Amino acid sequence: MPLDLVVIPCLSDNYTYLLHDPDGGATAVIDVPDAAPVEAALANRGWTLTDILITHHHHDHVGGVEALRKATGARVTGAAADDHRLPQLDHAVVPGDVITLGSETAEILDAPGHTVGHIAYYFSASGILCTGDSLMALGCGRLFEGTAEQMWGTLSRFAALPGETRVCSGHEYTQANARFALSVEPENADLQARSRDIDAARAAGRPTVPATIAEELATNPFLRASIPSVKRALQMAGAPDSDVFAQIRRMKDAF
Ligand code: ZN
Ligand code: FE
C-alpha cells in the first residue's frame, strides 16, 4: 500500500507533511516549523510519530524539531554535512543513502542551491519527493549559499523523476510564483490554466501542494531554462541552461 500523505500548514506560509505507512504504522514528518500542528494532526489520526526527516537547517524548517522529539521520541534524520547546524541527529545521512519508513524506502538526494547542505527525500514506491526549499510549486528557493549551477543541477535531477511524482515543498508561495512565471511565459497555456487553478485553491483556502513533476515541467520557469522558446523570450538563445536558470532566478529576486 502506498504511503498516506497529509499536508499540514504551519506558521504563516510553511508546510510540513506526514507520511504514514498503512501496513506497519510507521509515520514520518518532513521538517517541523512548529510542533503543535504536527502533534494535533497525529492525534487526530491516532498515529505515532517514528521519524523526523529534515531537509535543511533554516529555522522555519527545524524550529519545532526538539519539542516534537521530546513529545514523541521520534528518530531525527538530517544531512551529515549540516550536523553542526541542525538539531541533534540520531541518523546523519549523505546523498545516495537509503532510509526505511515501515515497508517503504527513501533515497537521499543531494539538493544544494538554497543552502549547501540541503537534501531531498525520494520515496519511489509511493512517488513522493520531499524538496523543502529547493524545488517549490512553480518556483525554487533563493540561492542563499549555493550557486546557480548547483541549483540547476538539483532541479535537473528532480526533472528526470517520473512525471506523476508528487512534489512536497516547504512553502505556500505559489500565487506569487505564478505571477512571476506568467511574466516569463505569458503565452504558456498550461501555466495560464494552472494559475487559474491556484487562484481558485487559495480563494477556497486549499493548499497548492503537492504538485507533480509533470505539472512543474510544463509550467515552472525554473525547470524550463533549457527550453529554446524560454531562452528566446529572455534574449538568451543558445546560452547554457544554467546561465538561463541564473538569469530567471535574478529576475525573480527583483520581481
Ligand atoms: Zn529555507
Ligand atoms: Fe523555508
PDB file of C-alpha atoms and ligand atoms in Angstrom:
ATOM      1  CA  MET A   1       0.000   0.000   0.000  1.00  0.00           C
ATOM      2  CA  PRO A   2       1.343   3.472  -0.844  1.00  0.00           C
ATOM      3  CA  LEU A   3       2.069   5.919   1.932  1.00  0.00           C
ATOM      4  CA  ASP A   4      -0.730   8.159   3.185  1.00  0.00           C
ATOM      5  CA  LEU A   5       0.207  11.812   2.689  1.00  0.00           C
ATOM      6  CA  VAL A   6      -1.112  14.616   4.911  1.00  0.00           C
ATOM      7  CA  VAL A   7      -0.359  18.311   4.256  1.00  0.00           C
ATOM      8  CA  ILE A   8      -0.132  20.478   7.397  1.00  0.00           C
ATOM      9  CA  PRO A   9       0.047  24.292   7.166  1.00  0.00           C
ATOM     10  CA  CYS A  10       2.410  25.794   9.781  1.00  0.00           C
ATOM     11  CA  LEU A  11       3.427  29.324  10.799  1.00  0.00           C
ATOM     12  CA  SER A  12       2.408  31.936   8.207  1.00  0.00           C
ATOM     13  CA  ASP A  13       3.257  30.167   4.941  1.00  0.00           C
ATOM     14  CA  ASN A  14       5.135  26.927   5.698  1.00  0.00           C
ATOM     15  CA  TYR A  15       4.052  23.364   5.011  1.00  0.00           C
ATOM     16  CA  THR A  16       5.015  20.173   6.721  1.00  0.00           C
ATOM     17  CA  TYR A  17       3.891  16.700   5.689  1.00  0.00           C
ATOM     18  CA  LEU A  18       3.046  13.456   7.426  1.00  0.00           C
ATOM     19  CA  LEU A  19       3.905  10.257   5.541  1.00  0.00           C
ATOM     20  CA  HIS A  20       2.234   7.205   7.059  1.00  0.00           C
ATOM     21  CA  ASP A  21       2.772   3.552   6.184  1.00  0.00           C
ATOM     22  CA  PRO A  22      -0.703   1.975   6.491  1.00  0.00           C
ATOM     23  CA  ASP A  23       0.812  -1.521   6.660  1.00  0.00           C
ATOM     24  CA  GLY A  24       3.304  -1.181   9.510  1.00  0.00           C
ATOM     25  CA  GLY A  25       2.172   2.092  11.072  1.00  0.00           C
ATOM     26  CA  ALA A  26       5.459   3.985  10.767  1.00  0.00           C
ATOM     27  CA  THR A  27       4.941   7.736  10.376  1.00  0.00           C
ATOM     28  CA  ALA A  28       7.395  10.423   9.322  1.00  0.00           C
ATOM     29  CA  VAL A  29       7.161  14.204   9.347  1.00  0.00           C
ATOM     30  CA  ILE A  30       9.105  16.279   6.811  1.00  0.00           C
ATOM     31  CA  ASP A  31      10.587  19.335   8.600  1.00  0.00           C
ATOM     32  CA  VAL A  32       8.981  20.815  11.709  1.00  0.00           C
ATOM     33  CA  PRO A  33       8.322  24.566  11.531  1.00  0.00           C
ATOM     34  CA  ASP A  34       6.192  24.231  14.675  1.00  0.00           C
ATOM     35  CA  ALA A  35       5.484  21.121  16.778  1.00  0.00           C
ATOM     36  CA  ALA A  36       1.887  21.905  17.822  1.00  0.00           C
ATOM     37  CA  PRO A  37       0.096  21.492  14.469  1.00  0.00           C
ATOM     38  CA  VAL A  38       2.030  18.273  13.832  1.00  0.00           C
ATOM     39  CA  GLU A  39       1.053  16.840  17.227  1.00  0.00           C
ATOM     40  CA  ALA A  40      -2.580  17.795  16.571  1.00  0.00           C
ATOM     41  CA  ALA A  41      -2.555  16.070  13.161  1.00  0.00           C
ATOM     42  CA  LEU A  42      -1.025  12.932  14.684  1.00  0.00           C
ATOM     43  CA  ALA A  43      -3.571  12.862  17.499  1.00  0.00           C
ATOM     44  CA  ASN A  44      -6.460  13.352  15.054  1.00  0.00           C
ATOM     45  CA  ARG A  45      -5.474  10.214  13.200  1.00  0.00           C
ATOM     46  CA  GLY A  46      -4.201   8.168  16.115  1.00  0.00           C
ATOM     47  CA  TRP A  47      -0.761   7.899  14.517  1.00  0.00           C
ATOM     48  CA  THR A  48       2.524   7.573  16.421  1.00  0.00           C
ATOM     49  CA  LEU A  49       5.439   9.554  15.004  1.00  0.00           C
ATOM     50  CA  THR A  50       8.505   7.391  14.335  1.00  0.00           C
ATOM     51  CA  ASP A  51      10.684   9.681  12.190  1.00  0.00           C
ATOM     52  CA  ILE A  52      11.525  13.353  11.789  1.00  0.00           C
ATOM     53  CA  LEU A  53      13.173  13.986   8.401  1.00  0.00           C
ATOM     54  CA  ILE A  54      14.962  17.336   7.981  1.00  0.00           C
ATOM     55  CA  THR A  55      15.645  18.921   4.555  1.00  0.00           C
ATOM     56  CA  HIS A  56      17.802  21.867   5.670  1.00  0.00           C
ATOM     57  CA  HIS A  57      18.838  23.935   8.658  1.00  0.00           C
ATOM     58  CA  HIS A  58      16.694  27.068   8.340  1.00  0.00           C
ATOM     59  CA  HIS A  59      14.727  27.883  11.471  1.00  0.00           C
ATOM     60  CA  ASP A  60      11.338  27.738   9.730  1.00  0.00           C
ATOM     61  CA  HIS A  61      12.098  24.053   8.979  1.00  0.00           C
ATOM     62  CA  VAL A  62      13.695  22.889  12.232  1.00  0.00           C
ATOM     63  CA  GLY A  63      12.257  25.250  14.885  1.00  0.00           C
ATOM     64  CA  GLY A  64       9.877  22.586  16.233  1.00  0.00           C
ATOM     65  CA  VAL A  65      12.175  19.553  15.979  1.00  0.00           C
ATOM     66  CA  GLU A  66      13.365  19.433  19.612  1.00  0.00           C
ATOM     67  CA  ALA A  67       9.871  19.880  21.045  1.00  0.00           C
ATOM     68  CA  LEU A  68       8.475  17.186  18.758  1.00  0.00           C
ATOM     69  CA  ARG A  69      11.318  14.789  19.540  1.00  0.00           C
ATOM     70  CA  LYS A  70      10.672  15.272  23.268  1.00  0.00           C
ATOM     71  CA  ALA A  71       6.947  14.741  22.822  1.00  0.00           C
ATOM     72  CA  THR A  72       7.203  11.650  20.607  1.00  0.00           C
ATOM     73  CA  GLY A  73      10.674  10.087  20.928  1.00  0.00           C
ATOM     74  CA  ALA A  74      10.883  10.021  17.121  1.00  0.00           C
ATOM     75  CA  ARG A  75      14.227   9.413  15.427  1.00  0.00           C
ATOM     76  CA  VAL A  76      15.716  12.550  13.809  1.00  0.00           C
ATOM     77  CA  THR A  77      17.372  12.248  10.377  1.00  0.00           C
ATOM     78  CA  GLY A  78      19.261  15.016   8.571  1.00  0.00           C
ATOM     79  CA  ALA A  79      22.283  15.742   6.413  1.00  0.00           C
ATOM     80  CA  ALA A  80      25.659  14.755   7.869  1.00  0.00           C
ATOM     81  CA  ALA A  81      27.111  17.800   6.082  1.00  0.00           C
ATOM     82  CA  ASP A  82      24.954  20.065   8.270  1.00  0.00           C
ATOM     83  CA  ASP A  83      25.395  18.151  11.528  1.00  0.00           C
ATOM     84  CA  HIS A  84      26.942  21.273  13.119  1.00  0.00           C
ATOM     85  CA  ARG A  85      23.914  23.475  12.484  1.00  0.00           C
ATOM     86  CA  LEU A  86      20.982  21.066  12.715  1.00  0.00           C
ATOM     87  CA  PRO A  87      19.173  19.890  15.843  1.00  0.00           C
ATOM     88  CA  GLN A  88      20.829  16.797  17.323  1.00  0.00           C
ATOM     89  CA  LEU A  89      20.627  13.977  14.757  1.00  0.00           C
ATOM     90  CA  ASP A  90      20.043  10.305  15.520  1.00  0.00           C
ATOM     91  CA  HIS A  91      20.791   9.449  11.910  1.00  0.00           C
ATOM     92  CA  ALA A  92      23.182  11.580   9.827  1.00  0.00           C
ATOM     93  CA  VAL A  93      22.823  10.773   6.119  1.00  0.00           C
ATOM     94  CA  VAL A  94      24.654  11.564   2.886  1.00  0.00           C
ATOM     95  CA  PRO A  95      23.243  11.724  -0.647  1.00  0.00           C
ATOM     96  CA  GLY A  96      22.776   8.229  -2.030  1.00  0.00           C
ATOM     97  CA  ASP A  97      21.865   6.745   1.349  1.00  0.00           C
ATOM     98  CA  VAL A  98      18.581   4.863   1.583  1.00  0.00           C
ATOM     99  CA  ILE A  99      16.419   5.130   4.699  1.00  0.00           C
ATOM    100  CA  THR A 100      13.416   2.999   5.615  1.00  0.00           C
ATOM    101  CA  LEU A 101       9.939   4.064   6.711  1.00  0.00           C
ATOM    102  CA  GLY A 102       7.997   0.932   7.592  1.00  0.00           C
ATOM    103  CA  SER A 103       7.743  -1.108   4.419  1.00  0.00           C
ATOM    104  CA  GLU A 104       8.965   1.780   2.214  1.00  0.00           C
ATOM    105  CA  THR A 105      12.353   3.260   1.491  1.00  0.00           C
ATOM    106  CA  ALA A 106      13.502   6.746   0.578  1.00  0.00           C
ATOM    107  CA  GLU A 107      16.628   7.709  -1.278  1.00  0.00           C
ATOM    108  CA  ILE A 108      18.512  10.760  -0.006  1.00  0.00           C
ATOM    109  CA  LEU A 109      19.043  13.126  -2.958  1.00  0.00           C
ATOM    110  CA  ASP A 110      21.574  15.943  -2.930  1.00  0.00           C
ATOM    111  CA  ALA A 111      19.694  19.253  -3.322  1.00  0.00           C
ATOM    112  CA  PRO A 112      22.186  22.138  -2.956  1.00  0.00           C
ATOM    113  CA  GLY A 113      21.439  25.710  -4.063  1.00  0.00           C
ATOM    114  CA  HIS A 114      19.181  27.250  -1.405  1.00  0.00           C
ATOM    115  CA  THR A 115      21.697  26.016   1.192  1.00  0.00           C
ATOM    116  CA  VAL A 116      24.731  23.853   0.504  1.00  0.00           C
ATOM    117  CA  GLY A 117      23.705  21.004   2.835  1.00  0.00           C
ATOM    118  CA  HIS A 118      20.109  20.808   1.586  1.00  0.00           C
ATOM    119  CA  ILE A 119      18.821  17.269   0.901  1.00  0.00           C
ATOM    120  CA  ALA A 120      15.588  15.824  -0.508  1.00  0.00           C
ATOM    121  CA  TYR A 121      13.801  12.555   0.313  1.00  0.00           C
ATOM    122  CA  TYR A 122      12.531  10.439  -2.595  1.00  0.00           C
ATOM    123  CA  PHE A 123      10.004   7.698  -1.800  1.00  0.00           C
ATOM    124  CA  SER A 124       9.990   5.982  -5.196  1.00  0.00           C
ATOM    125  CA  ALA A 125       7.367   3.304  -4.461  1.00  0.00           C
ATOM    126  CA  SER A 126       4.784   5.914  -3.456  1.00  0.00           C
ATOM    127  CA  GLY A 127       6.063   8.546  -5.908  1.00  0.00           C
ATOM    128  CA  ILE A 128       6.682  11.239  -3.285  1.00  0.00           C
ATOM    129  CA  LEU A 129       9.564  13.731  -3.417  1.00  0.00           C
ATOM    130  CA  CYS A 130      10.117  15.958  -0.375  1.00  0.00           C
ATOM    131  CA  THR A 131      12.031  19.003  -1.624  1.00  0.00           C
ATOM    132  CA  GLY A 132      11.955  21.539   1.231  1.00  0.00           C
ATOM    133  CA  ASP A 133      13.085  24.877  -0.218  1.00  0.00           C
ATOM    134  CA  SER A 134      14.785  23.554  -3.363  1.00  0.00           C
ATOM    135  CA  LEU A 135      12.091  22.837  -5.971  1.00  0.00           C
ATOM    136  CA  MET A 136       8.828  24.533  -4.947  1.00  0.00           C
ATOM    137  CA  ALA A 137       5.405  24.723  -6.583  1.00  0.00           C
ATOM    138  CA  LEU A 138       6.031  26.946  -9.643  1.00  0.00           C
ATOM    139  CA  GLY A 139       9.276  28.149  -8.086  1.00  0.00           C
ATOM    140  CA  CYS A 140      12.529  27.340  -6.359  1.00  0.00           C
ATOM    141  CA  GLY A 141      14.287  28.558  -3.241  1.00  0.00           C
ATOM    142  CA  ARG A 142      16.505  31.613  -3.246  1.00  0.00           C
ATOM    143  CA  LEU A 143      20.224  30.987  -3.651  1.00  0.00           C
ATOM    144  CA  PHE A 144      21.392  31.837  -0.124  1.00  0.00           C
ATOM    145  CA  GLU A 145      24.510  29.671  -0.120  1.00  0.00           C
ATOM    146  CA  GLY A 146      24.808  27.625  -3.298  1.00  0.00           C
ATOM    147  CA  THR A 147      25.405  28.658  -6.886  1.00  0.00           C
ATOM    148  CA  ALA A 148      23.011  28.790  -9.825  1.00  0.00           C
ATOM    149  CA  GLU A 149      24.905  25.824 -11.294  1.00  0.00           C
ATOM    150  CA  GLN A 150      24.248  23.809  -8.138  1.00  0.00           C
ATOM    151  CA  MET A 151      20.526  24.632  -8.074  1.00  0.00           C
ATOM    152  CA  TRP A 152      20.193  23.911 -11.788  1.00  0.00           C
ATOM    153  CA  GLY A 153      21.817  20.518 -11.131  1.00  0.00           C
ATOM    154  CA  THR A 154      19.365  19.894  -8.287  1.00  0.00           C
ATOM    155  CA  LEU A 155      16.352  20.804 -10.436  1.00  0.00           C
ATOM    156  CA  SER A 156      17.650  18.716 -13.340  1.00  0.00           C
ATOM    157  CA  ARG A 157      17.898  15.620 -11.116  1.00  0.00           C
ATOM    158  CA  PHE A 158      14.310  16.131  -9.987  1.00  0.00           C
ATOM    159  CA  ALA A 159      13.148  16.750 -13.571  1.00  0.00           C
ATOM    160  CA  ALA A 160      14.316  13.249 -14.513  1.00  0.00           C
ATOM    161  CA  LEU A 161      11.992  11.568 -11.976  1.00  0.00           C
ATOM    162  CA  PRO A 162       8.658  10.070 -13.136  1.00  0.00           C
ATOM    163  CA  GLY A 163       6.114  12.728 -14.141  1.00  0.00           C
ATOM    164  CA  GLU A 164       3.500  11.522 -11.645  1.00  0.00           C
ATOM    165  CA  THR A 165       5.893  12.069  -8.704  1.00  0.00           C
ATOM    166  CA  ARG A 166       4.250  14.370  -6.142  1.00  0.00           C
ATOM    167  CA  VAL A 167       6.467  17.248  -5.035  1.00  0.00           C
ATOM    168  CA  CYS A 168       6.080  18.108  -1.340  1.00  0.00           C
ATOM    169  CA  SER A 169       7.715  21.516  -0.886  1.00  0.00           C
ATOM    170  CA  GLY A 170       8.070  23.800   2.115  1.00  0.00           C
ATOM    171  CA  HIS A 171       6.050  26.945   1.415  1.00  0.00           C
ATOM    172  CA  GLU A 172       2.810  28.379   0.048  1.00  0.00           C
ATOM    173  CA  TYR A 173       4.403  30.892  -2.332  1.00  0.00           C
ATOM    174  CA  THR A 174       2.558  29.598  -5.374  1.00  0.00           C
ATOM    175  CA  GLN A 175       0.310  32.560  -6.227  1.00  0.00           C
ATOM    176  CA  ALA A 176       3.255  34.975  -6.273  1.00  0.00           C
ATOM    177  CA  ASN A 177       5.284  32.403  -8.184  1.00  0.00           C
ATOM    178  CA  ALA A 178       2.502  32.186 -10.776  1.00  0.00           C
ATOM    179  CA  ARG A 179       2.540  35.949 -11.338  1.00  0.00           C
ATOM    180  CA  PHE A 180       6.276  35.797 -11.971  1.00  0.00           C
ATOM    181  CA  ALA A 181       6.013  32.696 -14.169  1.00  0.00           C
ATOM    182  CA  LEU A 182       3.406  34.422 -16.351  1.00  0.00           C
ATOM    183  CA  SER A 183       5.764  37.372 -16.786  1.00  0.00           C
ATOM    184  CA  VAL A 184       8.334  34.957 -18.264  1.00  0.00           C
ATOM    185  CA  GLU A 185       5.906  32.881 -20.361  1.00  0.00           C
ATOM    186  CA  PRO A 186       2.646  34.831 -20.818  1.00  0.00           C
ATOM    187  CA  GLU A 187       1.575  32.570 -23.708  1.00  0.00           C
ATOM    188  CA  ASN A 188       2.053  29.238 -21.876  1.00  0.00           C
ATOM    189  CA  ALA A 189      -1.482  27.772 -21.867  1.00  0.00           C
ATOM    190  CA  ASP A 190      -0.670  25.135 -19.215  1.00  0.00           C
ATOM    191  CA  LEU A 191       0.648  27.910 -16.988  1.00  0.00           C
ATOM    192  CA  GLN A 192      -2.426  30.069 -17.578  1.00  0.00           C
ATOM    193  CA  ALA A 193      -4.657  27.141 -16.589  1.00  0.00           C
ATOM    194  CA  ARG A 194      -2.570  26.268 -13.550  1.00  0.00           C
ATOM    195  CA  SER A 195      -2.574  29.897 -12.440  1.00  0.00           C
ATOM    196  CA  ARG A 196      -6.392  29.899 -12.515  1.00  0.00           C
ATOM    197  CA  ASP A 197      -6.454  26.638 -10.511  1.00  0.00           C
ATOM    198  CA  ILE A 198      -4.067  28.154  -7.968  1.00  0.00           C
ATOM    199  CA  ASP A 199      -6.224  31.251  -7.536  1.00  0.00           C
ATOM    200  CA  ALA A 200      -9.289  29.039  -7.033  1.00  0.00           C
ATOM    201  CA  ALA A 201      -7.482  26.840  -4.500  1.00  0.00           C
ATOM    202  CA  ARG A 202      -6.269  29.806  -2.476  1.00  0.00           C
ATOM    203  CA  ALA A 203      -9.663  31.512  -2.579  1.00  0.00           C
ATOM    204  CA  ALA A 204     -11.087  28.294  -1.075  1.00  0.00           C
ATOM    205  CA  GLY A 205      -8.286  28.118   1.497  1.00  0.00           C
ATOM    206  CA  ARG A 206      -6.784  24.961  -0.017  1.00  0.00           C
ATOM    207  CA  PRO A 207      -3.029  24.299  -0.322  1.00  0.00           C
ATOM    208  CA  THR A 208      -1.492  24.354  -3.808  1.00  0.00           C
ATOM    209  CA  VAL A 209       0.833  21.480  -2.857  1.00  0.00           C
ATOM    210  CA  PRO A 210       1.716  18.819  -3.690  1.00  0.00           C
ATOM    211  CA  ALA A 211       2.098  19.347  -7.437  1.00  0.00           C
ATOM    212  CA  THR A 212       3.523  16.737  -9.795  1.00  0.00           C
ATOM    213  CA  ILE A 213       6.839  16.763 -11.626  1.00  0.00           C
ATOM    214  CA  ALA A 214       4.867  16.747 -14.904  1.00  0.00           C
ATOM    215  CA  GLU A 215       2.967  19.902 -13.876  1.00  0.00           C
ATOM    216  CA  GLU A 216       6.210  21.584 -12.842  1.00  0.00           C
ATOM    217  CA  LEU A 217       7.936  20.671 -16.118  1.00  0.00           C
ATOM    218  CA  ALA A 218       5.046  22.219 -18.063  1.00  0.00           C
ATOM    219  CA  THR A 219       4.796  25.435 -16.052  1.00  0.00           C
ATOM    220  CA  ASN A 220       7.690  26.148 -13.633  1.00  0.00           C
ATOM    221  CA  PRO A 221      10.049  28.660 -15.322  1.00  0.00           C
ATOM    222  CA  PHE A 222      12.993  27.499 -13.208  1.00  0.00           C
ATOM    223  CA  LEU A 223      12.645  23.960 -14.601  1.00  0.00           C
ATOM    224  CA  ARG A 224      12.200  25.316 -18.130  1.00  0.00           C
ATOM    225  CA  ALA A 225      15.519  27.157 -18.525  1.00  0.00           C
ATOM    226  CA  SER A 226      16.629  24.568 -21.089  1.00  0.00           C
ATOM    227  CA  ILE A 227      13.668  25.156 -23.428  1.00  0.00           C
ATOM    228  CA  PRO A 228      14.516  27.110 -26.627  1.00  0.00           C
ATOM    229  CA  SER A 229      11.351  29.268 -26.531  1.00  0.00           C
ATOM    230  CA  VAL A 230      12.141  30.303 -22.929  1.00  0.00           C
ATOM    231  CA  LYS A 231      15.725  31.154 -23.879  1.00  0.00           C
ATOM    232  CA  ARG A 232      14.494  33.220 -26.837  1.00  0.00           C
ATOM    233  CA  ALA A 233      12.000  35.069 -24.653  1.00  0.00           C
ATOM    234  CA  LEU A 234      14.934  36.130 -22.455  1.00  0.00           C
ATOM    235  CA  GLN A 235      17.130  37.037 -25.445  1.00  0.00           C
ATOM    236  CA  MET A 236      19.386  34.132 -24.448  1.00  0.00           C
ATOM    237  CA  ALA A 237      19.029  31.800 -27.445  1.00  0.00           C
ATOM    238  CA  GLY A 238      21.870  29.276 -27.377  1.00  0.00           C
ATOM    239  CA  ALA A 239      23.042  30.190 -23.867  1.00  0.00           C
ATOM    240  CA  PRO A 240      23.947  27.374 -21.436  1.00  0.00           C
ATOM    241  CA  ASP A 241      20.940  26.114 -19.447  1.00  0.00           C
ATOM    242  CA  SER A 242      22.429  27.045 -16.084  1.00  0.00           C
ATOM    243  CA  ASP A 243      23.086  30.628 -17.281  1.00  0.00           C
ATOM    244  CA  VAL A 244      19.436  30.908 -18.309  1.00  0.00           C
ATOM    245  CA  PHE A 245      18.386  29.485 -14.952  1.00  0.00           C
ATOM    246  CA  ALA A 246      20.632  32.039 -13.197  1.00  0.00           C
ATOM    247  CA  GLN A 247      19.017  34.872 -15.176  1.00  0.00           C
ATOM    248  CA  ILE A 248      15.483  33.666 -14.297  1.00  0.00           C
ATOM    249  CA  ARG A 249      16.491  33.467 -10.623  1.00  0.00           C
ATOM    250  CA  ARG A 250      17.869  37.053 -10.754  1.00  0.00           C
ATOM    251  CA  MET A 251      14.659  38.244 -12.432  1.00  0.00           C
ATOM    252  CA  LYS A 252      12.561  36.590  -9.704  1.00  0.00           C
ATOM    253  CA  ASP A 253      14.687  38.147  -6.955  1.00  0.00           C
ATOM    254  CA  ALA A 254      13.974  41.583  -8.467  1.00  0.00           C
ATOM    255  CA  PHE A 255      10.314  40.891  -9.330  1.00  0.00           C
TER     256      PHE A 255
HETATM  257 ZN    ZN B   1      14.939  27.612   3.753  1.00  0.00          ZN
HETATM  258 FE    FE B   2      11.814  27.844   4.271  1.00  0.00          FE
END
